[in-house]
mmCIF file of C-alpha atoms in Angstrom:
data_model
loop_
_atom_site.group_PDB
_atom_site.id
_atom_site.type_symbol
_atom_site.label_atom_id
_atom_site.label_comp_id
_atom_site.label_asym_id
_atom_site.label_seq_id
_atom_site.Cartn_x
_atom_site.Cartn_y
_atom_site.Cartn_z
ATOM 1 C CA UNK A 1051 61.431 72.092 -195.484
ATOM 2 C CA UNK A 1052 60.364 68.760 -197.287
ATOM 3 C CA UNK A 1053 58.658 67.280 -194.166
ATOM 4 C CA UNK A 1054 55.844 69.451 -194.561
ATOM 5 C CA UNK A 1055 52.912 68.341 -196.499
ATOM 6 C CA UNK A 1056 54.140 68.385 -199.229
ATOM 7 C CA UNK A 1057 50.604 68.310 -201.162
ATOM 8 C CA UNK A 1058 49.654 71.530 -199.897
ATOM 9 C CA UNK A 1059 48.174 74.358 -201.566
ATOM 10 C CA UNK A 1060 51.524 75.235 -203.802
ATOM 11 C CA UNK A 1061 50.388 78.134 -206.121
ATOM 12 C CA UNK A 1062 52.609 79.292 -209.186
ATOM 13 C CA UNK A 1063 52.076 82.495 -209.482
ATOM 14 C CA UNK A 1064 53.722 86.442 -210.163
ATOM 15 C CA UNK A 1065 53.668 88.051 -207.179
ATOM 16 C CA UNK A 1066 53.252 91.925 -206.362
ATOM 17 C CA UNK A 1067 53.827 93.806 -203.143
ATOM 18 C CA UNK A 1068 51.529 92.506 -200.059
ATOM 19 C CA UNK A 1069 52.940 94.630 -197.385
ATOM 20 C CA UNK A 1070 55.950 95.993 -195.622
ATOM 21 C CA UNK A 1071 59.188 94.160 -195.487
ATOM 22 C CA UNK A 1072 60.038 92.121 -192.007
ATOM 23 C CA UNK A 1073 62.993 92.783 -189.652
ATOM 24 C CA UNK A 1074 66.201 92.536 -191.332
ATOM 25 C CA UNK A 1075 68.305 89.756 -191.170
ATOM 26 C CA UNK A 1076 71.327 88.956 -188.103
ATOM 27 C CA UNK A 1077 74.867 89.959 -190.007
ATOM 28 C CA UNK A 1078 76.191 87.272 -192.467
ATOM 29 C CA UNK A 1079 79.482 85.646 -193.162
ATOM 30 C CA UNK A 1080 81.586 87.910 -196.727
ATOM 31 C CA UNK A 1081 80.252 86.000 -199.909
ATOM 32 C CA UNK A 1082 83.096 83.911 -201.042
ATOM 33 C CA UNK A 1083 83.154 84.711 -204.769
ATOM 34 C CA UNK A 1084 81.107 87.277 -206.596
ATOM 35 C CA UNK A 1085 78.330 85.167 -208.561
ATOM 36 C CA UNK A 1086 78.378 84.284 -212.274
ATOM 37 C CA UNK A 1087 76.549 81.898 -214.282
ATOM 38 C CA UNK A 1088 79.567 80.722 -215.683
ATOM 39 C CA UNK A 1089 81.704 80.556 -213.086
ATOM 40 C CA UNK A 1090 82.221 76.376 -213.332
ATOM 41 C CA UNK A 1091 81.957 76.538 -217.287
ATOM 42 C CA UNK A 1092 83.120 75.007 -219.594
ATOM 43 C CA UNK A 1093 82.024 71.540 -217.994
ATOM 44 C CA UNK A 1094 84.039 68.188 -218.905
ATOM 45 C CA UNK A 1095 82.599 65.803 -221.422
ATOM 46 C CA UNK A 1096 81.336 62.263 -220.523
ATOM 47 C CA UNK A 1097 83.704 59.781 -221.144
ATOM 48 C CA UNK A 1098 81.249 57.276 -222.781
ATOM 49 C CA UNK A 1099 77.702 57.173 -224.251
ATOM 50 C CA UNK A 1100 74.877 57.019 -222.024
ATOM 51 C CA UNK A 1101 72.446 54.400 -221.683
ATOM 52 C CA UNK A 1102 68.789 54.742 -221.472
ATOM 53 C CA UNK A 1103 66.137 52.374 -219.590
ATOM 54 C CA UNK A 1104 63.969 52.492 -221.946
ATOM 55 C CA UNK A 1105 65.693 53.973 -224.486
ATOM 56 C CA UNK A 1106 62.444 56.433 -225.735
ATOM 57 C CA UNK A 1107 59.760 57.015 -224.050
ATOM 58 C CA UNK A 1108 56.375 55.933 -224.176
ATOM 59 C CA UNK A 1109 54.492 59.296 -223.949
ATOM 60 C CA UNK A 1110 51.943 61.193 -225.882
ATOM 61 C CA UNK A 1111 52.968 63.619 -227.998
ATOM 62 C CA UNK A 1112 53.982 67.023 -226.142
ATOM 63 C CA UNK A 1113 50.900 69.342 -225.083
ATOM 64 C CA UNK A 1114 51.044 72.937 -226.285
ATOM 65 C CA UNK A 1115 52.852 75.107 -223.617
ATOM 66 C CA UNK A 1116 50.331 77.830 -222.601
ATOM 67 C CA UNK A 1117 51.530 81.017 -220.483
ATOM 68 C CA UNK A 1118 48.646 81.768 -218.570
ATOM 69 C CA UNK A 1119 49.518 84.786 -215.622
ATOM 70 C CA UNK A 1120 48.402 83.006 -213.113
ATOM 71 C CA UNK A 1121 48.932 78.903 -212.920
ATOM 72 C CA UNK A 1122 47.963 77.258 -209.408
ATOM 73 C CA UNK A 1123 50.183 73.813 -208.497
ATOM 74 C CA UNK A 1124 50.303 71.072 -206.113
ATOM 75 C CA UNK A 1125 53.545 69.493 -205.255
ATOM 76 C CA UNK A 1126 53.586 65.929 -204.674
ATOM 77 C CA UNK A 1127 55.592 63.254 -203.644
ATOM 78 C CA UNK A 1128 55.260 60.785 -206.806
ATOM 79 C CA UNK A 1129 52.373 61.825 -208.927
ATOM 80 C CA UNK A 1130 50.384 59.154 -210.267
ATOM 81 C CA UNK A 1131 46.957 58.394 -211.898
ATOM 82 C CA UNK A 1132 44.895 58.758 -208.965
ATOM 83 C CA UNK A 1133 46.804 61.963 -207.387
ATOM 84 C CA UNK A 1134 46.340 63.529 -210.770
ATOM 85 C CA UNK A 1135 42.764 62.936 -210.859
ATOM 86 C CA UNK A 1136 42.729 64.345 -207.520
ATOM 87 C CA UNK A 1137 44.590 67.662 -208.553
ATOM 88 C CA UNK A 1138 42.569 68.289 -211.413
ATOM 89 C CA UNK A 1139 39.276 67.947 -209.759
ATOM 90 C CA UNK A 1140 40.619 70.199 -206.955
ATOM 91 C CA UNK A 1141 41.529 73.154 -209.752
ATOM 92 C CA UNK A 1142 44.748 72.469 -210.533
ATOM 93 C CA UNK A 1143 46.359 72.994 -213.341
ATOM 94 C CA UNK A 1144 50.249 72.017 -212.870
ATOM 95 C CA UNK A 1145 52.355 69.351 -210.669
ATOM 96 C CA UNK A 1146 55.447 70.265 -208.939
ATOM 97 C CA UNK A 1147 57.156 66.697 -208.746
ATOM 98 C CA UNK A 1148 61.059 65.964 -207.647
ATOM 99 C CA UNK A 1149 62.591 63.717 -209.854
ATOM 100 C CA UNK A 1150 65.197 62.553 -207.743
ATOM 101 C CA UNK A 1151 68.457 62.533 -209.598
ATOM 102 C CA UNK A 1152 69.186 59.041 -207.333
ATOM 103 C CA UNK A 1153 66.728 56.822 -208.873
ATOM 104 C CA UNK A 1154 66.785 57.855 -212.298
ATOM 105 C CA UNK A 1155 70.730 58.110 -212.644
ATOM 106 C CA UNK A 1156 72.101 55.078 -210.236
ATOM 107 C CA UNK A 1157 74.499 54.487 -211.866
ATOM 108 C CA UNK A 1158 77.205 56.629 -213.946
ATOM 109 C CA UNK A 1159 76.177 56.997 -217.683
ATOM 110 C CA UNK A 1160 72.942 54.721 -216.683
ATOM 111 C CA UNK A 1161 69.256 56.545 -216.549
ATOM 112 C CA UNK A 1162 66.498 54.604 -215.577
ATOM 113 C CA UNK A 1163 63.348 56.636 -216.882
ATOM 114 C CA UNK A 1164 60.404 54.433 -215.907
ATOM 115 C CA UNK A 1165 58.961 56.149 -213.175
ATOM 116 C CA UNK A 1166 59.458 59.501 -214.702
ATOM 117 C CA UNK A 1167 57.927 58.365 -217.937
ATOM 118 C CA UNK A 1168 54.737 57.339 -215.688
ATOM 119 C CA UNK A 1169 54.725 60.766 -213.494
ATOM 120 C CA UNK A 1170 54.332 62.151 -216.896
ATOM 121 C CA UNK A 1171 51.610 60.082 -218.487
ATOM 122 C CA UNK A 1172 49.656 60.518 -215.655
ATOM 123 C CA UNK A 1173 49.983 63.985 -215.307
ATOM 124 C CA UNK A 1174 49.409 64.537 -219.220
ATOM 125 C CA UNK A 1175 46.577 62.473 -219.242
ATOM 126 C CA UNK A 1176 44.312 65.313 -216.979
ATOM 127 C CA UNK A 1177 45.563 67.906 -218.937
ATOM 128 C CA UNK A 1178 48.300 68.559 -215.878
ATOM 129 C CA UNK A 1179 51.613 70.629 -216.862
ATOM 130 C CA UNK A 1180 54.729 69.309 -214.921
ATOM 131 C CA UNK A 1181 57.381 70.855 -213.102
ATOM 132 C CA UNK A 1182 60.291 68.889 -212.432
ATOM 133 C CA UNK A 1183 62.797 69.415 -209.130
ATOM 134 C CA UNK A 1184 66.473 68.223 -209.797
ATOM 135 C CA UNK A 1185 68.126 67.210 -206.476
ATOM 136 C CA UNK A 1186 68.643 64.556 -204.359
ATOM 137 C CA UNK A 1187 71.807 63.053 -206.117
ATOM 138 C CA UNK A 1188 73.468 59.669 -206.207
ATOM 139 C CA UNK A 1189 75.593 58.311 -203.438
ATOM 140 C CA UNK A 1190 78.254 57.597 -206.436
ATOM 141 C CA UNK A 1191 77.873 61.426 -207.578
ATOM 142 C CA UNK A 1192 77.593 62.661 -203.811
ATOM 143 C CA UNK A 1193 80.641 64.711 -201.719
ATOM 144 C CA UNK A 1194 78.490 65.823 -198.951
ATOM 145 C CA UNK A 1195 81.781 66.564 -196.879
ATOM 146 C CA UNK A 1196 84.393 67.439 -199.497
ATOM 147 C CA UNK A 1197 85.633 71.006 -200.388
ATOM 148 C CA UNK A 1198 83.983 72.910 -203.174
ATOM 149 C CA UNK A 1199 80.451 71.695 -204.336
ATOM 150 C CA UNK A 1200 79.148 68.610 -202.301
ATOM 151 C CA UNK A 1201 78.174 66.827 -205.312
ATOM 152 C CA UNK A 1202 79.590 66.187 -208.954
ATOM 153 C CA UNK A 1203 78.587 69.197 -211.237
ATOM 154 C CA UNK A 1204 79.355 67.313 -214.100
ATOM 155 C CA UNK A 1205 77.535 64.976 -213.903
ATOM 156 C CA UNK A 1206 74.269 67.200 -212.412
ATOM 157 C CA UNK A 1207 74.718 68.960 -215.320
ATOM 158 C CA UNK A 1208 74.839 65.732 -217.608
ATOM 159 C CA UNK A 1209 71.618 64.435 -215.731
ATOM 160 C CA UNK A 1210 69.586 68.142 -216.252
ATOM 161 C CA UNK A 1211 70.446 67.538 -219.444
ATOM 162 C CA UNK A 1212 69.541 63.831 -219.708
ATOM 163 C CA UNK A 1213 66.022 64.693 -218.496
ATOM 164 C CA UNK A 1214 64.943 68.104 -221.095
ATOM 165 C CA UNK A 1215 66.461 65.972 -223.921
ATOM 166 C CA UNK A 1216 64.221 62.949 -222.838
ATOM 167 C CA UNK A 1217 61.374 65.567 -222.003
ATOM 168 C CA UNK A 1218 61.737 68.092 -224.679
ATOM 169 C CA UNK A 1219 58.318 70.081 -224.688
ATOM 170 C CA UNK A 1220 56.644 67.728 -221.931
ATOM 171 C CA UNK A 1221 57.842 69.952 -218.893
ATOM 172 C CA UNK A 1222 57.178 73.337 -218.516
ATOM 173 C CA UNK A 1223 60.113 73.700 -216.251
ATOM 174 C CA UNK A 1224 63.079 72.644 -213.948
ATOM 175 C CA UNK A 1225 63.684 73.788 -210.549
ATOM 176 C CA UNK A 1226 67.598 73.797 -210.064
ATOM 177 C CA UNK A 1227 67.979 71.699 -206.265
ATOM 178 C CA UNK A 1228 65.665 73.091 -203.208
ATOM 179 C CA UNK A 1229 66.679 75.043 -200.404
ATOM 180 C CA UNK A 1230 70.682 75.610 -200.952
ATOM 181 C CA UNK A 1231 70.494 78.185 -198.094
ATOM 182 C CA UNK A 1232 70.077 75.155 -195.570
ATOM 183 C CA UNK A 1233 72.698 72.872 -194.979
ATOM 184 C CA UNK A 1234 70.376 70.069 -194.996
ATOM 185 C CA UNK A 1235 69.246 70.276 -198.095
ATOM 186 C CA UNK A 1236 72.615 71.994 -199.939
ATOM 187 C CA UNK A 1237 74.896 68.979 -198.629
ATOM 188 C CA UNK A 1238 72.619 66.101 -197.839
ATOM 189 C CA UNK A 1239 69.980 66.619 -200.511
ATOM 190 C CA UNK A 1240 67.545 63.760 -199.948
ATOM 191 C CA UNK A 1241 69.312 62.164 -196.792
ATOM 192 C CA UNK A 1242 66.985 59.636 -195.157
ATOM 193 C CA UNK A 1243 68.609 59.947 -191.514
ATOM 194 C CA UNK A 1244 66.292 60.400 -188.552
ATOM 195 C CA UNK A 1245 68.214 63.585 -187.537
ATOM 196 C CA UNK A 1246 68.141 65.052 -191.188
ATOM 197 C CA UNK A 1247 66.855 68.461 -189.954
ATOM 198 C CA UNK A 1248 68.768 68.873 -186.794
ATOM 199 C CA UNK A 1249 71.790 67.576 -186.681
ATOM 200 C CA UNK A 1250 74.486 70.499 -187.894
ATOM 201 C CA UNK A 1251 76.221 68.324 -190.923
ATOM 202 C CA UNK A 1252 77.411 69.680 -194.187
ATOM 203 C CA UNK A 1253 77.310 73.436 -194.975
ATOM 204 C CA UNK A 1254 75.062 76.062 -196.686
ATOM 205 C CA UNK A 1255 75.657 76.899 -200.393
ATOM 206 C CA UNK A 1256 77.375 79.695 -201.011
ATOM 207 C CA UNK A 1257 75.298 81.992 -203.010
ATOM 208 C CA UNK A 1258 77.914 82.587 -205.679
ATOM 209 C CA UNK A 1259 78.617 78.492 -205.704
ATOM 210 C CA UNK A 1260 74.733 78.145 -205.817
ATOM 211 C CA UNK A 1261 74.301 80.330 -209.221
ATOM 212 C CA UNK A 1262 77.493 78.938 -210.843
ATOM 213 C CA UNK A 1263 75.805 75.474 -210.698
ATOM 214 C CA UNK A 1264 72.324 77.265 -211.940
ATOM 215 C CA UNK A 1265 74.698 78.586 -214.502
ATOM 216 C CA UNK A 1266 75.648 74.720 -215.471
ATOM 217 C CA UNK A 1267 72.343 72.982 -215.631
ATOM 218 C CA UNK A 1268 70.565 76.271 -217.172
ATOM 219 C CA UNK A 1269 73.118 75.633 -220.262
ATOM 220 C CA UNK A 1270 72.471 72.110 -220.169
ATOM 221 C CA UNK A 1271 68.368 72.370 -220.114
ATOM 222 C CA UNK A 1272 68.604 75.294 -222.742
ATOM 223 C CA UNK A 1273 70.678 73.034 -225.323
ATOM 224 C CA UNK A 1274 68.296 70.409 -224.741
ATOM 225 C CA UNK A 1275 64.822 72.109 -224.665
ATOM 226 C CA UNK A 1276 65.105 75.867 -225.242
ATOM 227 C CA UNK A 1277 61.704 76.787 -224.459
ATOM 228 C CA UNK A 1278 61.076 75.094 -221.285
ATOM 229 C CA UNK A 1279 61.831 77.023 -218.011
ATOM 230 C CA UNK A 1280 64.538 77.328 -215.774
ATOM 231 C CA UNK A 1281 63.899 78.019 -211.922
ATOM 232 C CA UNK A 1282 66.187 79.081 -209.238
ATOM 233 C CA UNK A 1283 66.161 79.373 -205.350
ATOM 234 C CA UNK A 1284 63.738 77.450 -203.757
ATOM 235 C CA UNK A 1285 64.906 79.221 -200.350
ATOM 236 C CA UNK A 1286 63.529 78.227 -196.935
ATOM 237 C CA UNK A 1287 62.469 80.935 -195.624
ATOM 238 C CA UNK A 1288 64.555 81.788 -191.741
ATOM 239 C CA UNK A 1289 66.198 84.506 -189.696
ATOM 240 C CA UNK A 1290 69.069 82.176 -189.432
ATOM 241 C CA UNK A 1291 72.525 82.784 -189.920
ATOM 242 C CA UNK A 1292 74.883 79.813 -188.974
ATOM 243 C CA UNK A 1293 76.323 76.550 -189.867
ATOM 244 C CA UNK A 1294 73.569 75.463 -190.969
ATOM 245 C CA UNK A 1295 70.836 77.939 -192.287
ATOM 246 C CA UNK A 1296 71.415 81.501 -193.980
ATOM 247 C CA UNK A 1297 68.930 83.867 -194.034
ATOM 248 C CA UNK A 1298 67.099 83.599 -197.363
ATOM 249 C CA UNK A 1299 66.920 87.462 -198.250
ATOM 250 C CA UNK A 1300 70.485 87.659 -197.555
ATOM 251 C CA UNK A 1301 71.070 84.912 -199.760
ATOM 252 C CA UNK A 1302 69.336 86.828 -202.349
ATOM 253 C CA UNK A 1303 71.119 90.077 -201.604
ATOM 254 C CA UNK A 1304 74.472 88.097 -202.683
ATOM 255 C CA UNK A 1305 73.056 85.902 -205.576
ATOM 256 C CA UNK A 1306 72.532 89.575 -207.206
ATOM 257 C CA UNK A 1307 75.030 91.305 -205.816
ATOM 258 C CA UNK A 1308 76.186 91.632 -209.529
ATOM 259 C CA UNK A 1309 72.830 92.485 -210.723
ATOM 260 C CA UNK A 1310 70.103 90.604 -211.903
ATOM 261 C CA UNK A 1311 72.127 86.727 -213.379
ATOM 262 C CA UNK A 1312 70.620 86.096 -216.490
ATOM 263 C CA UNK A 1313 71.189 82.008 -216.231
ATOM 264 C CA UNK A 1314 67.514 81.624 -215.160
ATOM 265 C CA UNK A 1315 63.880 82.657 -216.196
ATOM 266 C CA UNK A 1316 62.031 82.361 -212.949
ATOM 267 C CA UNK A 1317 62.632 82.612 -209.068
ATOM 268 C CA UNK A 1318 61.296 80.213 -207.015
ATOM 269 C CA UNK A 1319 59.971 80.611 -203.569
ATOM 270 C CA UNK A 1320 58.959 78.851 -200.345
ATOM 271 C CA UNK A 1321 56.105 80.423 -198.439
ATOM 272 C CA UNK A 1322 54.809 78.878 -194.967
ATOM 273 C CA UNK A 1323 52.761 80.450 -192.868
ATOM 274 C CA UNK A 1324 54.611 79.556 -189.205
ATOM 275 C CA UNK A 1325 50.910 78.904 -187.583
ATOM 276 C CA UNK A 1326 49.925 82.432 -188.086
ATOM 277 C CA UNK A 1327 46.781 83.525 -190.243
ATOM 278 C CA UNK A 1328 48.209 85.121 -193.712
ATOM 279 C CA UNK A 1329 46.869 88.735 -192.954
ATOM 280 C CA UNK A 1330 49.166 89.572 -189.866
ATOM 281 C CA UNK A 1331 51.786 92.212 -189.996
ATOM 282 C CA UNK A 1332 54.714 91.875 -191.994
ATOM 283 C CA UNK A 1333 56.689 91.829 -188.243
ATOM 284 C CA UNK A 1334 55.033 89.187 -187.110
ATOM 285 C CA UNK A 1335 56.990 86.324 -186.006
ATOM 286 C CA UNK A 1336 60.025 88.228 -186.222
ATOM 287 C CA UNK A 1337 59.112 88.504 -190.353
ATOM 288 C CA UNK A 1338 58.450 84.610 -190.784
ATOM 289 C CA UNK A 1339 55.050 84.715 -192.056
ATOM 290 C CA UNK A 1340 53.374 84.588 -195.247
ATOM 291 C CA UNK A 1341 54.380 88.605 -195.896
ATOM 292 C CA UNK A 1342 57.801 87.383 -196.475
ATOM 293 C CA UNK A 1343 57.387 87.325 -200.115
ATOM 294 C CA UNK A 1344 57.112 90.889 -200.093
ATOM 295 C CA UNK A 1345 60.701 90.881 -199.043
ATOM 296 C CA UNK A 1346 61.813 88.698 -201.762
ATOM 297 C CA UNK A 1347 59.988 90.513 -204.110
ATOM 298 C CA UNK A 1348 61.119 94.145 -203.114
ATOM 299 C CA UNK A 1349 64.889 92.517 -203.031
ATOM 300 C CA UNK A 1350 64.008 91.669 -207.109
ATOM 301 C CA UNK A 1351 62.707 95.137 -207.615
ATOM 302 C CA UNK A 1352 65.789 96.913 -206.379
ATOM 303 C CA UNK A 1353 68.100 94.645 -207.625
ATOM 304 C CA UNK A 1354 65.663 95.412 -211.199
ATOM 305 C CA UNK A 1355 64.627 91.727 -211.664
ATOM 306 C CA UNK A 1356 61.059 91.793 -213.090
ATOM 307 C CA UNK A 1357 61.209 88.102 -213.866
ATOM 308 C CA UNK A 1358 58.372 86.379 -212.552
ATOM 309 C CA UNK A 1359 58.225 84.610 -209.316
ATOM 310 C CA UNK A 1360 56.555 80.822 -208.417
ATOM 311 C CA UNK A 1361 56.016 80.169 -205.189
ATOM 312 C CA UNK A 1362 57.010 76.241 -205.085
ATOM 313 C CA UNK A 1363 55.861 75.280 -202.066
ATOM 314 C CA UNK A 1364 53.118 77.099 -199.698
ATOM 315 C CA UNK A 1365 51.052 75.978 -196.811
ATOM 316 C CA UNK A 1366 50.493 74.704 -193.214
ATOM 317 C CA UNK A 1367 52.565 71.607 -191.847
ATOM 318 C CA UNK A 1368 50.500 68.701 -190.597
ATOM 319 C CA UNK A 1369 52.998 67.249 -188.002
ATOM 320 C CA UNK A 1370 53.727 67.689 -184.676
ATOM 321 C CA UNK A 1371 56.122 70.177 -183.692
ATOM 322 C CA UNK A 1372 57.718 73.395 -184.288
ATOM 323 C CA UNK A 1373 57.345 73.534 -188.162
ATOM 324 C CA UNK A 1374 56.112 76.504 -190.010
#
């Protein structure tokens, strides 16, 4: 859902139970494969060294990772100096911020780590943590209508590791792609077309295909920068099941269908509140409402996942239409 605002109100935060769970989902498709981290491991090697544009960066040294329980975020579109001032004075104390795999890896084996290097300055310089979103991949790396994966996992996996080796202690964490239960975003991650949201191209992520390339960049980050953290799902939140959209608790109920994957530290959510105030029933809407996180989290809780949640993106849209 990246044509909402996306410099709403997006709070980080453990969740606990705010009310009963909506209407269940319509009946989906078998799960291909049953998930594992390591399902596309061992990855091959690059052929060649990389090079780096600029080869170091030109950052401060690496704030002190704190581990507050509560952290409240804004997610922007390219954080700098001024929208950082602007977060901070608002009460914010972390940036959610894609760095979109296209422009900083445009060519194989090339990174280009200016703008990233800036994000991060700016950010640093209020005193701002940093969350970094890894999607949105090359056209050279992209296979939006091939069998398998629609992009190279390789080199995804090369490029998550590019960034916490360039980044080491300067993010608090990665969020692996966004949305992988929507077609949209799964196989045409960052597509610029007019009809990027409604036209049916390109299919959902399997759940079990999803976690195996968590698995990938998860070993990647960890080599790289062991302390930082590693976030999956991002789910849009829908009643869908089709072509183009599954249902985001029956995602869930198949990424753990083998219990709890232990390839990432925190699970990411998408909360919108579909027009409706964030008190209503749990039903309301037919379950798409703010209460849907109470779903997600009672999925953890019986799957016995006690890792904590960050909700990645939360809010109101601003355009005209049928948006949440």
């Amino acid at each position: 859902m990246s044509r909402v605002l996306m410099a709403a109100l997006g709070g980080l935060l453990a969740l606990a139970a705010c009310g009963p769970a909506g209407p269940p989902p319509a009946t989906a498709p078998t799960p291909a494969a049953r998930p594992d981290c390591s399902r596309f491991l061992p990855l091959p090697a690059a052929d060649s060294p990389a090079r780096h544009l600029p080869p170091t960066p030109d950052l401060p040294p690496a704030p002190a990772r704190a581990a507050p329980a509560f952290r409240a975020a804004v997610h922007t579109l390219a954080v700098d100096d001024a929208l950082a001032q602007l977060a901070a004075a608002a009460g914010f104390d972390t940036i959610v911020q894609v760095f979109p795999w296209r422009d900083l890896n445009p060519q194989p084996g090339t990174f280009t780590w200016a703008a990233a290097d800036a994000m991060l300055r700016a950010a640093h310089a209020q005193g701002l943590a940093l969350v970094a979103r890894l999607d949105m991949p090359p056209a050279w790396a992209a296979r939006p209508e091939a069998p398998g994966l629609p992009f190279d996992l390789a080199a995804y996996a090369a490029f998550a590791g590019a960034v916490a080796q360039r980044y080491r202690g300067h993010l608090l964490g990665y969020l692996i792609w966004n949305e992988p239960n929507l077609a949209a975003e799964w196989s045409y991650s960052g597509d610029p077309a007019p009809d990027h949201w409604e036209a049916y191209r390109g299919r959902v992520a399997d759940p079990a295909d999803y976690l195996g390339v968590v698995g990938a960049a998860y070993a990647a980050i960890k080599a790289a920068d062991p302390q930082a953290l590693v976030a999956a799902g991002g789910l849009a939140p829908t009643n869908e099941v089709s072509e183009r959209a599954l249902d985001d608790r029956e995602f869930l109920r198949q990424l753990y269908a083998a219990g709890p994957p232990p390839c990432f530290d925190v699970l990411a959510v998408h909360a919108y509140g579909y027009g409706l105030a964030p008190e209503v029933d749990a039903e309301a809407n037919a379950g798409l409402n703010l209460a849907r996180l109470a779903d997600v989290r009672a999925l953890m809780t019986a799957a016995g996942d006690t890792r904590p949640v960050w909700v990645t993106e939360l809010g109101y849209t601003v355009d005209a239409g049928n948006h949440p």
